[in-house]
Short mmCIF file of C-alpha atoms and ligand atoms in Angstrom, two decimals:
data_model
loop_
_atom_site.label_atom_id
_atom_site.label_comp_id
_atom_site.label_asym_id
_atom_site.label_seq_id
_atom_site.Cartn_x
_atom_site.Cartn_y
_atom_site.Cartn_z
CA PHE A 186 99.67 111.02 113.13
CA GLU A 187 97.72 109.24 115.81
CA PHE A 188 97.73 110.30 119.46
CA GLY A 189 96.93 107.42 121.75
CA THR A 190 94.12 104.99 121.27
CA LEU A 191 90.56 104.81 122.32
CA ALA A 192 89.76 101.90 124.59
CA PRO A 193 86.47 100.26 123.59
CA LYS A 194 83.41 101.70 125.36
CA VAL A 195 85.33 104.68 126.83
CA PHE A 196 84.62 107.97 125.16
CA ILE A 197 87.78 110.07 124.81
CA LEU A 198 88.29 112.41 121.91
CA GLU A 199 91.39 111.77 119.81
CA ILE A 200 93.03 114.66 118.03
CA TYR A 201 94.68 114.21 114.66
CA LEU A 202 97.26 116.43 113.07
CA LEU A 203 96.88 116.62 109.33
CA PHE A 204 100.30 116.74 107.70
CA ILE A 205 100.75 117.87 104.15
CA PRO A 206 103.33 115.51 102.63
CA ILE A 207 104.45 118.04 100.00
CA LEU A 208 105.77 120.40 102.68
CA GLY A 209 106.05 118.11 105.67
CA ARG A 210 104.07 120.39 107.95
CA VAL A 211 100.74 120.44 109.72
CA ILE A 212 97.92 122.20 107.90
CA ALA A 213 95.01 121.29 110.16
CA THR A 214 93.93 119.45 113.25
CA PHE A 215 90.70 117.55 113.62
CA LEU A 216 88.82 115.59 116.19
CA CYS A 217 87.89 112.01 115.58
CA SER A 218 84.37 110.64 115.86
CA GLY A 219 83.74 108.73 119.05
CA GLU A 220 81.02 106.21 119.84
CA LYS A 221 78.38 108.94 120.09
CA GLU A 222 79.19 110.49 116.69
CA VAL A 223 79.37 107.10 115.04
CA ASP A 224 75.92 106.29 116.39
CA LEU A 225 74.54 109.63 115.14
CA ALA A 226 75.97 108.95 111.68
CA VAL A 227 74.53 105.43 111.58
CA GLN A 228 71.10 106.61 112.78
CA SER A 229 70.96 109.35 110.16
CA ALA A 230 72.02 106.84 107.47
CA LYS A 231 69.31 104.49 108.71
CA ALA A 232 66.67 107.21 108.32
CA ALA A 233 67.91 108.00 104.80
CA PHE A 234 67.90 104.30 103.92
CA LYS A 235 64.15 104.13 104.62
CA ILE A 236 63.57 106.68 101.87
CA TRP A 237 66.22 105.47 99.44
CA ARG A 238 65.28 101.79 99.46
CA LYS A 239 61.79 102.67 98.25
CA LYS A 240 63.08 104.45 95.14
CA SER A 241 63.08 102.59 91.84
CA GLY A 242 66.35 101.69 90.17
CA MET A 243 65.74 104.39 87.56
CA GLU A 244 65.31 107.04 90.25
CA ARG A 245 68.54 106.01 91.95
CA SER A 246 70.27 105.87 88.61
CA ARG A 247 69.34 109.46 87.76
CA ILE A 248 70.82 110.75 91.03
CA LEU A 249 74.03 108.75 90.61
CA LEU A 250 74.40 110.06 87.06
CA GLU A 251 74.01 113.61 88.34
CA ALA A 252 76.69 112.95 91.00
CA ALA A 253 78.98 111.54 88.28
CA ARG A 254 78.41 114.68 86.23
CA ILE A 255 79.33 116.94 89.15
CA ILE A 256 82.50 114.95 89.86
CA ARG A 257 83.51 115.35 86.18
CA GLU A 258 82.80 119.06 86.38
CA ARG A 259 84.83 119.44 89.62
CA LYS A 260 87.59 117.02 88.58
CA ASP A 261 90.48 119.50 88.74
CA GLU A 262 89.46 120.79 92.14
CA ILE A 263 89.05 117.29 93.62
CA ALA A 264 92.35 116.15 92.08
CA THR A 265 94.12 119.15 93.61
CA VAL A 266 92.73 118.35 97.07
CA GLU A 267 93.76 114.70 96.62
CA THR A 268 97.29 115.73 95.65
CA ILE A 269 97.69 118.12 98.58
CA ASN A 270 96.40 115.48 100.96
CA ASN A 271 98.11 112.36 99.57
CA GLY A 272 101.16 113.64 97.68
CA LYS A 273 100.48 111.85 94.37
CA SER A 274 101.03 113.85 91.19
CA VAL A 275 98.04 115.88 90.12
CA PHE A 276 98.33 114.25 86.70
CA GLU A 277 97.68 110.88 88.32
CA ALA A 278 95.07 112.20 90.75
CA ARG A 279 92.98 113.29 87.76
CA LEU A 280 93.05 109.69 86.48
CA ASP A 281 91.80 108.52 89.88
CA ILE A 282 88.93 110.98 89.70
CA ASP A 283 88.10 109.67 86.22
CA THR A 284 87.75 106.10 87.49
CA SER A 285 85.59 107.51 90.29
CA TRP A 286 82.92 109.18 88.15
CA GLN A 287 83.09 106.25 85.71
CA CYS A 288 82.26 103.94 88.61
CA LEU A 289 79.19 106.02 89.51
CA GLU A 290 78.10 105.99 85.86
CA TYR A 291 78.61 102.24 85.61
CA TYR A 292 76.46 101.43 88.65
CA ALA A 293 73.87 104.02 87.63
CA GLY A 294 73.60 101.96 84.45
CA LEU A 295 73.06 98.75 86.42
CA ALA A 296 70.68 100.18 89.03
CA ALA A 297 67.58 99.97 86.86
CA SER A 298 68.24 96.46 85.60
CA MET A 299 68.69 94.82 89.01
CA GLY A 300 66.04 92.26 89.65
CA GLY A 301 65.23 88.68 90.47
CA GLU A 302 63.82 85.74 88.54
CA HIS A 303 60.45 84.11 88.15
CA VAL A 304 60.18 80.33 88.49
CA GLN A 305 57.17 78.16 87.51
CA LEU A 306 56.19 75.54 90.10
CA PRO A 307 53.74 72.58 89.83
CA GLY A 308 49.99 73.28 89.71
CA GLY A 309 50.34 76.89 88.57
CA SER A 310 52.19 77.88 91.71
CA PHE A 311 55.30 79.92 91.24
CA GLY A 312 58.16 81.58 93.01
CA TYR A 313 60.18 84.68 92.44
CA THR A 314 63.24 86.33 93.87
CA ARG A 315 63.85 89.95 94.81
CA ARG A 316 67.30 91.51 95.04
CA GLU A 317 67.11 93.74 98.13
CA PRO A 318 69.56 96.15 99.75
CA LEU A 319 71.36 95.22 102.97
CA GLY A 320 70.78 98.45 104.92
CA VAL A 321 73.47 100.72 106.36
CA CYS A 322 76.85 99.65 104.97
CA VAL A 323 80.18 100.84 106.34
CA GLY A 324 83.14 101.75 104.14
CA ILE A 325 86.61 102.07 105.65
CA GLY A 326 89.36 103.37 103.40
CA ALA A 327 93.15 103.44 103.04
CA TRP A 328 95.14 106.61 102.34
CA ASN A 329 96.53 105.81 98.89
CA TYR A 330 93.38 106.32 96.77
CA PRO A 331 91.07 108.25 99.11
CA PHE A 332 88.45 109.56 96.66
CA GLN A 333 88.57 106.52 94.42
CA ILE A 334 88.12 104.07 97.30
CA ALA A 335 85.13 106.04 98.64
CA SER A 336 83.59 106.10 95.16
CA TRP A 337 84.24 102.43 94.41
CA LYS A 338 82.49 101.48 97.66
CA SER A 339 79.64 103.96 97.70
CA ALA A 340 78.56 103.71 94.04
CA PRO A 341 77.53 100.02 94.10
CA ALA A 342 76.21 100.37 97.66
CA LEU A 343 73.91 103.27 96.78
CA ALA A 344 72.93 101.77 93.41
CA CYS A 345 71.63 98.70 95.29
CA GLY A 346 69.55 100.89 97.60
CA ASN A 347 71.81 100.94 100.66
CA ALA A 348 73.06 103.84 102.77
CA MET A 349 76.76 104.17 103.62
CA VAL A 350 78.79 105.58 106.50
CA PHE A 351 82.35 106.04 105.32
CA LYS A 352 85.52 106.50 107.34
CA PRO A 353 88.54 107.67 105.38
CA SER A 354 92.08 107.17 106.63
CA PRO A 355 93.08 109.86 109.17
CA PHE A 356 96.03 110.65 106.86
CA THR A 357 93.70 111.65 104.00
CA PRO A 358 90.42 112.84 105.50
CA VAL A 359 89.52 115.62 103.08
CA SER A 360 88.42 114.48 99.61
CA THR A 361 85.71 112.11 100.88
CA LEU A 362 83.95 115.18 102.27
CA LEU A 363 83.77 116.51 98.72
CA LEU A 364 82.13 113.25 97.65
CA ALA A 365 79.54 113.64 100.42
CA GLU A 366 78.90 117.21 99.31
CA ILE A 367 78.46 116.04 95.71
CA TYR A 368 76.02 113.25 96.58
CA THR A 369 73.96 115.76 98.56
CA GLU A 370 73.95 118.24 95.69
CA ALA A 371 72.95 115.45 93.30
CA GLY A 372 69.86 114.75 95.40
CA VAL A 373 70.43 111.78 97.71
CA PRO A 374 68.38 111.98 100.92
CA PRO A 375 70.30 113.73 103.76
CA GLY A 376 72.45 111.20 105.64
CA LEU A 377 72.52 108.59 102.88
CA PHE A 378 76.28 109.00 102.52
CA ASN A 379 77.81 110.07 105.83
CA VAL A 380 81.47 110.62 106.63
CA VAL A 381 82.99 110.08 110.06
CA GLN A 382 86.62 110.92 110.78
CA GLY A 383 89.10 109.02 112.90
CA GLY A 384 91.40 106.04 113.11
CA ALA A 385 91.27 102.54 114.52
CA ALA A 386 88.88 103.32 117.40
CA THR A 387 86.32 105.02 115.16
CA GLY A 388 86.61 102.10 112.73
CA GLN A 389 85.95 99.66 115.54
CA PHE A 390 82.83 101.51 116.67
CA LEU A 391 81.53 101.31 113.11
CA CYS A 392 82.23 97.60 112.71
CA GLN A 393 80.57 96.78 116.04
CA HIS A 394 77.47 98.91 115.59
CA ARG A 395 74.33 96.78 115.73
CA ASP A 396 72.58 98.74 112.96
CA VAL A 397 75.42 98.24 110.48
CA ALA A 398 74.63 95.51 107.96
CA LYS A 399 77.96 95.17 106.15
CA VAL A 400 81.57 96.35 106.26
CA SER A 401 83.66 96.96 103.16
CA PHE A 402 87.30 97.53 104.07
CA THR A 403 90.37 98.60 102.11
CA GLY A 404 93.67 98.47 103.95
CA SER A 405 96.37 96.20 105.29
CA VAL A 406 96.14 92.48 106.03
CA PRO A 407 96.59 92.87 109.83
CA THR A 408 93.73 95.41 110.04
CA GLY A 409 91.62 93.29 107.68
CA LYS A 410 91.90 90.36 110.08
CA LYS A 411 90.75 92.53 113.00
CA ILE A 412 87.80 93.84 111.03
CA MET A 413 86.75 90.34 110.02
CA GLU A 414 86.87 89.30 113.66
CA LEU A 415 84.79 92.28 114.81
CA ALA A 416 82.24 91.84 112.03
CA SER A 417 81.93 88.12 112.76
CA LYS A 418 80.54 88.96 116.21
CA GLY A 419 77.52 90.55 114.56
CA VAL A 420 77.52 88.02 111.65
CA LYS A 421 78.02 90.92 109.24
CA PRO A 422 79.32 90.19 105.75
CA VAL A 423 82.64 91.81 104.90
CA THR A 424 84.50 92.74 101.74
CA LEU A 425 88.25 92.85 102.31
CA GLU A 426 90.52 94.62 99.82
CA LEU A 427 93.94 94.04 101.34
CA GLY A 428 97.62 94.21 100.52
CA GLY A 429 99.73 92.34 98.01
CA LYS A 430 103.18 91.39 96.73
CA SER A 431 102.27 90.69 93.16
CA PRO A 432 104.44 89.04 90.51
CA LEU A 433 105.06 90.46 87.05
CA ILE A 434 106.49 87.87 84.65
CA ILE A 435 108.44 89.05 81.61
CA PHE A 436 109.13 86.33 79.03
CA SER A 437 111.99 86.76 76.57
CA ASP A 438 109.62 86.79 73.57
CA CYS A 439 107.84 89.95 74.80
CA ASP A 440 107.90 93.37 73.23
CA ILE A 441 110.62 94.75 75.54
CA GLU A 442 109.60 98.40 75.25
CA ASN A 443 106.07 97.52 76.30
CA ALA A 444 107.33 95.29 79.11
CA VAL A 445 109.49 98.11 80.48
CA ARG A 446 106.55 100.53 80.33
CA GLY A 447 104.42 97.85 82.04
CA ALA A 448 106.98 97.38 84.81
CA MET A 449 107.07 101.15 85.41
CA MET A 450 103.26 101.23 85.61
CA ALA A 451 103.39 98.22 87.93
CA ASN A 452 105.75 99.87 90.39
CA PHE A 453 105.81 103.64 90.44
CA LEU A 454 102.25 105.01 90.35
CA THR A 455 101.38 106.94 93.52
CA GLN A 456 105.00 106.70 94.76
CA GLY A 457 104.68 102.91 94.69
CA GLU A 458 101.96 103.04 97.35
CA VAL A 459 99.58 100.80 95.39
CA CYS A 460 98.12 97.55 96.68
CA CYS A 461 98.21 95.66 93.38
CA ASN A 462 101.73 96.71 92.34
CA GLY A 463 103.78 94.07 90.54
CA THR A 464 106.85 94.52 92.72
CA ARG A 465 108.37 91.08 92.10
CA VAL A 466 109.51 91.47 88.51
CA PHE A 467 110.59 88.06 87.15
CA VAL A 468 112.60 88.48 83.94
CA GLN A 469 113.61 85.57 81.71
CA ARG A 470 117.38 85.26 81.78
CA GLU A 471 117.97 85.87 78.03
CA ILE A 472 116.66 89.45 78.29
CA LEU A 473 117.59 90.22 81.89
CA ASP A 474 120.43 92.63 81.12
CA LYS A 475 118.64 94.48 78.33
CA PHE A 476 115.41 94.80 80.34
CA THR A 477 117.21 95.90 83.50
CA GLU A 478 119.28 98.50 81.69
CA GLU A 479 116.19 100.04 80.11
CA VAL A 480 114.09 99.96 83.31
CA VAL A 481 116.87 101.69 85.25
CA LYS A 482 117.21 104.32 82.51
CA GLN A 483 113.48 105.06 82.59
CA THR A 484 113.34 105.07 86.40
CA LYS A 485 116.10 107.66 86.61
CA LYS A 486 114.07 109.92 84.31
CA ILE A 487 111.02 110.10 86.61
CA LYS A 488 110.49 113.72 87.61
CA ILE A 489 110.23 113.98 91.39
CA GLY A 490 109.05 117.16 93.07
CA ASP A 491 106.02 119.32 93.71
CA PRO A 492 103.14 117.02 92.70
CA LEU A 493 100.97 120.03 91.87
CA GLU A 494 103.23 120.83 88.91
CA GLU A 495 101.95 119.42 85.63
CA ASP A 496 105.10 117.55 84.60
CA THR A 497 105.88 115.97 88.00
CA ARG A 498 105.34 112.21 87.99
CA MET A 499 106.37 111.37 91.57
CA GLY A 500 105.53 113.33 94.69
CA PRO A 501 106.28 112.71 98.37
CA LEU A 502 105.37 109.58 100.32
CA ILE A 503 102.46 109.83 102.71
CA ASN A 504 104.38 110.65 105.91
CA ARG A 505 107.79 110.60 107.54
CA SER A 506 107.41 107.30 109.36
CA HIS A 507 106.30 105.55 106.16
CA LEU A 508 109.28 107.08 104.30
CA GLN A 509 111.64 105.71 106.97
CA HIS A 510 109.88 102.34 106.77
CA VAL A 511 110.42 102.15 102.99
CA LEU A 512 114.06 103.26 103.24
CA GLY A 513 114.52 100.60 105.94
CA PHE A 514 113.45 97.90 103.46
CA ILE A 515 116.11 99.13 101.02
CA GLU A 516 118.80 99.04 103.71
CA GLN A 517 117.76 95.52 104.63
CA ALA A 518 117.74 94.46 100.95
CA LYS A 519 121.36 95.65 100.64
CA ASN A 520 122.32 93.71 103.77
CA GLU A 521 120.68 90.60 102.35
CA GLY A 522 122.66 90.85 99.08
CA ALA A 523 120.43 92.83 96.71
CA LYS A 524 122.10 95.46 94.54
CA VAL A 525 120.71 98.98 94.34
CA LEU A 526 120.71 99.74 90.60
CA CYS A 527 119.26 103.21 91.06
CA GLY A 528 117.49 105.40 93.62
CA GLY A 529 116.53 104.40 97.11
CA ASP A 530 117.76 107.63 98.70
CA LEU A 531 116.13 110.51 100.50
CA CYS A 532 115.51 113.26 97.99
CA VAL A 533 115.46 116.99 98.64
CA PRO A 534 113.88 118.70 95.63
CA GLU A 535 115.52 121.91 94.41
CA ASP A 536 112.57 124.09 95.38
CA PRO A 537 113.40 125.22 98.98
CA LYS A 538 109.76 125.17 100.06
CA LEU A 539 109.75 121.37 99.58
CA LYS A 540 112.78 120.73 101.80
CA ASP A 541 110.78 119.14 104.65
CA GLY A 542 108.57 116.98 102.40
CA TYR A 543 108.79 113.18 102.36
CA TYR A 544 110.55 112.60 99.05
CA MET A 545 112.72 109.70 97.93
CA THR A 546 114.18 108.54 94.63
CA PRO A 547 112.47 105.52 93.02
CA CYS A 548 114.56 102.41 93.46
CA VAL A 549 115.34 99.36 91.31
CA LEU A 550 116.92 96.42 93.11
CA GLY A 551 118.88 93.81 91.17
CA ASN A 552 120.31 90.44 92.19
CA CYS A 553 117.15 89.72 94.17
CA LYS A 554 116.41 86.23 95.49
CA ASP A 555 113.07 84.74 96.56
CA GLY A 556 113.97 84.58 100.25
CA MET A 557 114.88 88.25 100.64
CA THR A 558 112.64 90.47 102.75
CA CYS A 559 112.22 92.97 99.89
CA VAL A 560 110.83 90.13 97.75
CA LYS A 561 108.57 88.64 100.40
CA GLU A 562 106.99 91.63 102.14
CA GLU A 563 104.77 94.43 100.92
CA ILE A 564 106.94 97.58 100.93
CA PHE A 565 104.26 100.01 99.68
CA GLY A 566 106.83 102.40 98.26
CA PRO A 567 108.71 102.99 94.99
CA VAL A 568 110.88 99.87 95.12
CA MET A 569 111.04 97.34 92.28
CA SER A 570 112.75 93.99 92.86
CA ILE A 571 114.11 92.25 89.75
CA LEU A 572 114.52 88.47 89.78
CA SER A 573 115.67 86.21 86.94
CA PHE A 574 114.10 82.92 85.83
CA ASP A 575 114.63 80.24 83.20
CA THR A 576 111.45 78.24 82.60
CA GLU A 577 107.70 78.77 82.67
CA ALA A 578 107.12 76.00 85.22
CA GLU A 579 109.79 77.41 87.53
CA VAL A 580 108.49 80.99 87.41
CA LEU A 581 104.91 79.90 88.06
CA GLU A 582 105.96 77.99 91.14
CA ARG A 583 107.93 80.97 92.46
CA ALA A 584 105.30 83.57 91.53
CA ASN A 585 102.65 81.67 93.50
CA ASP A 586 104.88 81.07 96.50
CA THR A 587 103.33 83.84 98.63
CA ASN A 588 100.41 84.26 101.01
CA PHE A 589 99.22 87.26 98.99
CA GLY A 590 97.15 86.93 95.82
CA LEU A 591 95.95 90.33 94.72
CA ALA A 592 97.32 90.75 91.18
CA ALA A 593 99.78 89.36 88.65
CA GLY A 594 100.99 90.21 85.18
CA VAL A 595 102.57 88.52 82.20
CA PHE A 596 104.33 89.96 79.16
CA THR A 597 104.73 87.64 76.16
CA ARG A 598 103.89 87.56 72.45
CA ASP A 599 102.84 83.90 72.74
CA ILE A 600 99.07 84.07 73.16
CA GLN A 601 98.75 80.44 74.27
CA ARG A 602 101.42 80.83 76.89
CA ALA A 603 99.81 84.06 78.15
CA HIS A 604 96.47 82.35 78.85
CA ARG A 605 98.10 79.15 80.15
CA VAL A 606 100.15 81.20 82.64
CA VAL A 607 97.32 83.41 83.91
CA ALA A 608 95.16 80.31 84.40
CA GLU A 609 97.80 79.03 86.83
CA LEU A 610 98.51 82.31 88.65
CA GLN A 611 96.94 82.51 92.11
CA ALA A 612 95.74 86.11 91.90
CA GLY A 613 92.37 87.85 91.71
CA VAL A 614 93.40 90.27 88.95
CA CYS A 615 95.72 89.24 86.10
CA TYR A 616 97.08 91.45 83.34
CA ILE A 617 98.33 90.26 79.97
CA ASN A 618 100.71 92.72 78.26
CA ASN A 619 99.77 95.64 80.51
CA TYR A 620 99.61 96.44 84.23
CA ASN A 621 97.63 98.55 86.71
CA VAL A 622 94.83 99.60 84.43
CA SER A 623 91.50 99.66 86.29
CA PRO A 624 88.46 99.63 83.99
CA VAL A 625 85.45 99.87 86.30
CA GLU A 626 83.58 97.30 84.22
CA LEU A 627 85.96 94.59 85.51
CA PRO A 628 85.87 93.14 89.03
CA PHE A 629 88.84 93.97 91.28
CA GLY A 630 89.89 91.99 94.34
CA GLY A 631 92.19 89.38 95.77
CA TYR A 632 92.84 85.69 96.34
CA LYS A 633 94.39 84.22 99.48
CA MET A 634 95.35 86.79 102.16
CA SER A 635 94.77 89.71 99.80
CA GLY A 636 91.11 89.45 100.70
CA PHE A 637 87.75 88.47 99.30
CA GLY A 638 84.68 90.03 97.82
CA ARG A 639 85.07 92.28 94.79
CA GLU A 640 84.83 95.93 93.83
CA ASN A 641 83.65 97.11 90.41
CA GLY A 642 82.08 94.97 87.72
CA ARG A 643 78.59 93.46 87.70
CA VAL A 644 79.44 90.90 90.42
CA THR A 645 79.77 93.60 93.11
CA ILE A 646 75.99 93.99 93.08
CA GLU A 647 75.95 90.64 94.87
CA TYR A 648 78.17 91.98 97.64
CA TYR A 649 75.82 94.90 98.37
CA SER A 650 72.47 93.12 98.16
CA GLN A 651 70.65 90.08 99.45
CA LEU A 652 68.27 87.73 97.73
CA LYS A 653 64.75 87.14 98.96
CA THR A 654 62.79 84.11 97.74
CA ILE A 655 59.01 84.32 97.59
CA CYS A 656 57.03 81.11 97.17
CA VAL A 657 53.41 81.60 95.96
CA GLU A 658 50.77 78.87 96.34
CA MET A 659 47.96 78.97 93.75
CA GLY A 660 46.06 75.95 95.08
CA ASP A 661 45.02 74.69 98.51
CA VAL A 662 47.42 73.88 101.31
CA GLU A 663 48.17 70.15 101.42
CA SER A 664 49.02 69.63 105.06
CA VAL A 665 50.87 66.52 106.17
CA PHE A 666 49.06 66.70 109.50
N1 LIG B 20 93.23 95.67 97.81
C1 LIG B 20 92.95 96.95 97.67
O1 LIG B 20 92.06 97.33 96.92
C2 LIG B 20 93.76 97.99 98.41
C3 LIG B 20 93.69 99.33 98.00
C4 LIG B 20 94.44 100.28 98.68
C5 LIG B 20 95.27 99.92 99.74
N2 LIG B 20 95.32 98.61 100.12
C6 LIG B 20 96.22 98.21 101.23
O2 LIG B 20 96.14 99.14 102.30
C7 LIG B 20 97.35 99.19 103.02
C8 LIG B 20 97.79 100.63 103.20
O3 LIG B 20 96.74 101.37 103.76
P1 LIG B 20 96.68 101.80 105.29
O4 LIG B 20 98.07 101.98 105.82
O5 LIG B 20 95.73 102.93 105.39
O6 LIG B 20 96.04 100.50 105.96
P2 LIG B 20 95.54 100.29 107.46
O7 LIG B 20 95.09 98.88 107.55
O8 LIG B 20 96.53 100.78 108.43
O9 LIG B 20 94.28 101.29 107.60
C9 LIG B 20 93.18 101.24 106.73
C10 LIG B 20 91.98 101.87 107.40
O10 LIG B 20 91.58 101.08 108.51
C11 LIG B 20 91.43 101.91 109.66
N3 LIG B 20 91.71 101.06 110.82
C12 LIG B 20 92.91 100.81 111.39
N4 LIG B 20 92.77 99.93 112.41
C13 LIG B 20 91.44 99.63 112.48
C14 LIG B 20 90.67 98.78 113.32
N5 LIG B 20 91.23 98.05 114.30
N6 LIG B 20 89.33 98.69 113.12
C15 LIG B 20 88.75 99.41 112.13
N7 LIG B 20 89.43 100.24 111.30
C16 LIG B 20 90.77 100.35 111.47
C17 LIG B 20 92.41 103.04 109.42
O11 LIG B 20 92.10 104.17 110.20
C18 LIG B 20 92.21 103.27 107.93
O12 LIG B 20 91.07 104.03 107.67
C19 LIG B 20 98.35 98.40 102.18
O13 LIG B 20 98.53 97.12 102.74
C20 LIG B 20 97.67 98.29 100.83
O14 LIG B 20 98.08 97.20 100.06
C21 LIG B 20 94.58 97.64 99.49
N1 LIG B 21 93.66 101.79 90.94
C1 LIG B 21 93.48 100.72 91.87
C2 LIG B 21 94.43 100.81 92.99
C3 LIG B 21 93.94 100.16 94.20
C4 LIG B 21 95.06 99.76 95.10
O1 LIG B 21 95.78 100.44 95.83
#
């Protein structure tokens, strides 16, 4: 809940109220970091960077492995904090924490093998390249995967020898502090991973800071554009992990049970508040009725309620205004001719203590058409839109008809068709016969307005390092003068 804004260059403290979505009430207030605090954080990261960059890859690797070990050991505690802060089921939060320590382990594994190449030149001369860190990197996160986002950004950054100042979303400020605590306990130099709290103004101070070498951002497209603009003023490289409206294509020759499970995974994790969700579900006409019937049946079975209970699979949305925003999309979908096949209502769980939380029933919309708002815009809530199609060529054209390009999925038993279709899909991450799995060994990121740069996978090393070329002369200088 943001109070006012901070005009650039004017130092006014903002106060944030921290709501707990499970109960719908304030559990804390905190002050945001202003220009002065941001500068202190960057300066302390800069001092830590001087020590860290001198360490060998093996030394950095050992510390990252120790941090990964501590995260594994504290998994339940971190997952509980994440659930209280975000509202996602604790079952799911534990999976997020798993991909977090796995990410640290993965980049610990790469840290020691980072290096350049040696090139022979005429006359015994030679050249070589060094892969060097960038300096102080900034991470800015969204509220849907707070701990995971901070881990996915900091692990490759630190493995490459950088320092990081991270700003979580003001809606979910807590779990990143645990990550900072863990890095410190694991042995990183003080200040190497700093956390500043706040909203847009704090984020702007970070992006504009002259000692910041790079900005890695996860959030919405409109904010991504602003960040790119700010960073361009200092010619700072940016990674943008932005929103999506991804297609999931279900061909009639698929294994229907798997396709239904895939569609559920593609739409209802974290209350549907997932960037890469496959919310445009294109189903081939021959199996439309059967698929729809089964998806609706499964959706109605999702247990909504206190996300700290083991068998809950859907908790509250992040806050009241977002809940209203999502319900507004459903109202508009009805007005535009979509049919609510299930859900889409406010939900008051039986437990009286949850009565003020931000719960809704997961929704499946039928009779959807390409031009409807629910099909075109990112809803970021538990709302699946089902569309029918007849041919492969037609569905490809329609699937790609969007400015977003984060993810896409296809379900079919025809292996040739599967690869032919994903080759044509304009999306950074494509799934064949599954959806929303995130192995950290594979790069993650978008095409088109869903952003650029990647997280995870070997390639991300290139987004957190720079290449130096050294040219060595073994003979005399042959001057042209
Ligand atoms: N592609 C991905 O990996 C990915 C992952 C998670 C979420 N997302 C996207 O994030 C969005 C939801 O998250 P959100 O509501 O937190 O997004 P948001 O853009 O509102 O905010 C994201 C972060 O940016 C900060 N911020 C806001 N304005 C800023 C500014 N002018 N300068 C600097 N920082 C600023 C916010 O405080 C927050 O920390 C969705 O669109 C979703 O698809 C993308
Ligand atoms: N598990 C990856 C989710 C990132 C997007 O919100």
